[in-house]
């Protein structure tokens, strides 16, 4: 599990985000409370972590009460990260040309 967390951190996630994403993947769909228990993330912090995963495209939430979260397929995430890295690279090359 530590190796997977290290890899996710290289993709830009912090430790809590990595743990939450792994807990989501193993759970499928889960509430924030269950994810806090499963991942070891403090309950007071878990919503912030999950919202961050949503912003980065690693998770999606439902509009139900309580909110439930599910992971985005890692292949889809990697494709988005690859595209973002390419856009960032192209912008830097363009800036150098100016």
Coordinates of C-alpha atoms in Angstrom, one line a residue:
X1 CA 0.0 0.0 0.0
X2 CA 2.9 2.4 0.8
X3 CA 4.2 1.9 -2.8
X4 CA 0.8 2.9 -4.2
X5 CA 0.6 5.9 -1.9
X6 CA 4.1 7.0 -3.1
X7 CA 3.0 6.7 -6.7
X8 CA -0.2 8.7 -6.1
X9 CA 1.9 11.4 -4.4
X10 CA 4.1 11.5 -7.5
X11 CA 0.9 12.2 -9.5
X12 CA 0.3 15.3 -7.3
X13 CA -1.8 14.0 -4.4
X14 CA -0.9 14.6 -0.8
X15 CA -0.8 11.7 1.8
X16 CA -4.4 12.1 2.9
X17 CA -5.7 12.5 -0.7
X18 CA -3.8 9.3 -1.6
X19 CA -5.2 7.4 1.3
X20 CA -8.7 8.6 0.6
X21 CA -8.5 7.7 -3.1
X22 CA -7.3 4.2 -2.2
X23 CA -10.1 3.8 0.3
X24 CA -12.6 4.9 -2.4
X25 CA -11.2 2.5 -4.9
X26 CA -11.5 -0.4 -2.5
X27 CA -15.0 0.7 -1.4
X28 CA -16.5 1.7 -4.7
X29 CA -19.1 4.2 -3.2
X30 CA -18.9 5.4 0.3
X31 CA -19.8 8.2 2.7
X32 CA -17.2 10.5 4.2
X33 CA -17.6 8.9 7.6
X34 CA -16.9 5.4 6.4
X35 CA -13.9 6.7 4.4
X36 CA -12.5 8.4 7.4
X37 CA -12.7 5.1 9.3
X38 CA -11.3 3.1 6.5
X39 CA -8.5 5.4 5.5
X40 CA -7.5 6.7 9.0
X41 CA -8.0 10.3 7.9
X42 CA -9.4 12.4 10.8
X43 CA -13.1 12.8 10.5
X44 CA -12.8 16.6 10.7
X45 CA -10.5 16.6 7.7
X46 CA -12.1 14.0 5.4
X47 CA -14.6 16.4 3.7
X48 CA -11.8 18.8 2.8
X49 CA -9.8 15.9 1.4
X50 CA -12.7 14.5 -0.6
X51 CA -13.5 17.9 -2.1
X52 CA -9.9 18.3 -3.1
X53 CA -10.1 14.9 -4.8
X54 CA -13.2 16.1 -6.7
X55 CA -11.5 19.3 -7.8
X56 CA -8.5 17.3 -9.1
X57 CA -10.8 14.8 -10.9
X58 CA -10.1 11.8 -8.8
X59 CA -13.6 11.5 -7.2
X60 CA -17.2 12.5 -7.8
X61 CA -19.9 13.0 -5.2
X62 CA -23.6 12.4 -5.2
X63 CA -26.2 15.0 -4.3
X64 CA -27.8 12.6 -1.8
X65 CA -27.9 13.1 2.0
X66 CA -25.4 12.1 3.3
X67 CA -23.2 12.8 0.4
X68 CA -21.5 9.7 -1.1
X69 CA -18.3 9.7 -3.0
X70 CA -17.0 7.3 -5.7
X71 CA -13.6 7.1 -7.4
X72 CA -12.9 8.1 -10.9
X73 CA -11.2 5.3 -12.9
X74 CA -7.5 5.7 -12.6
X75 CA -7.0 5.4 -16.4
X76 CA -9.3 8.5 -16.8
X77 CA -7.4 10.4 -14.2
X78 CA -4.0 9.6 -15.8
X79 CA -5.3 10.7 -19.1
X80 CA -6.4 14.0 -17.6
X81 CA -3.1 14.5 -15.8
X82 CA -1.2 13.7 -19.0
X83 CA -3.2 16.3 -21.0
X84 CA -2.7 18.9 -18.2
X85 CA 1.0 18.2 -18.2
X86 CA 1.2 18.6 -22.0
X87 CA -0.7 21.9 -21.9
X88 CA 1.5 23.2 -19.1
X89 CA 4.6 22.2 -21.1
X90 CA 3.3 23.8 -24.3
X91 CA 2.6 27.0 -22.4
X92 CA 6.1 27.1 -20.9
X93 CA 7.7 26.5 -24.4
X94 CA 5.5 29.3 -25.8
X95 CA 6.6 31.7 -23.0
X96 CA 10.2 30.9 -23.8
X97 CA 9.7 31.7 -27.4
X98 CA 8.4 35.2 -26.5

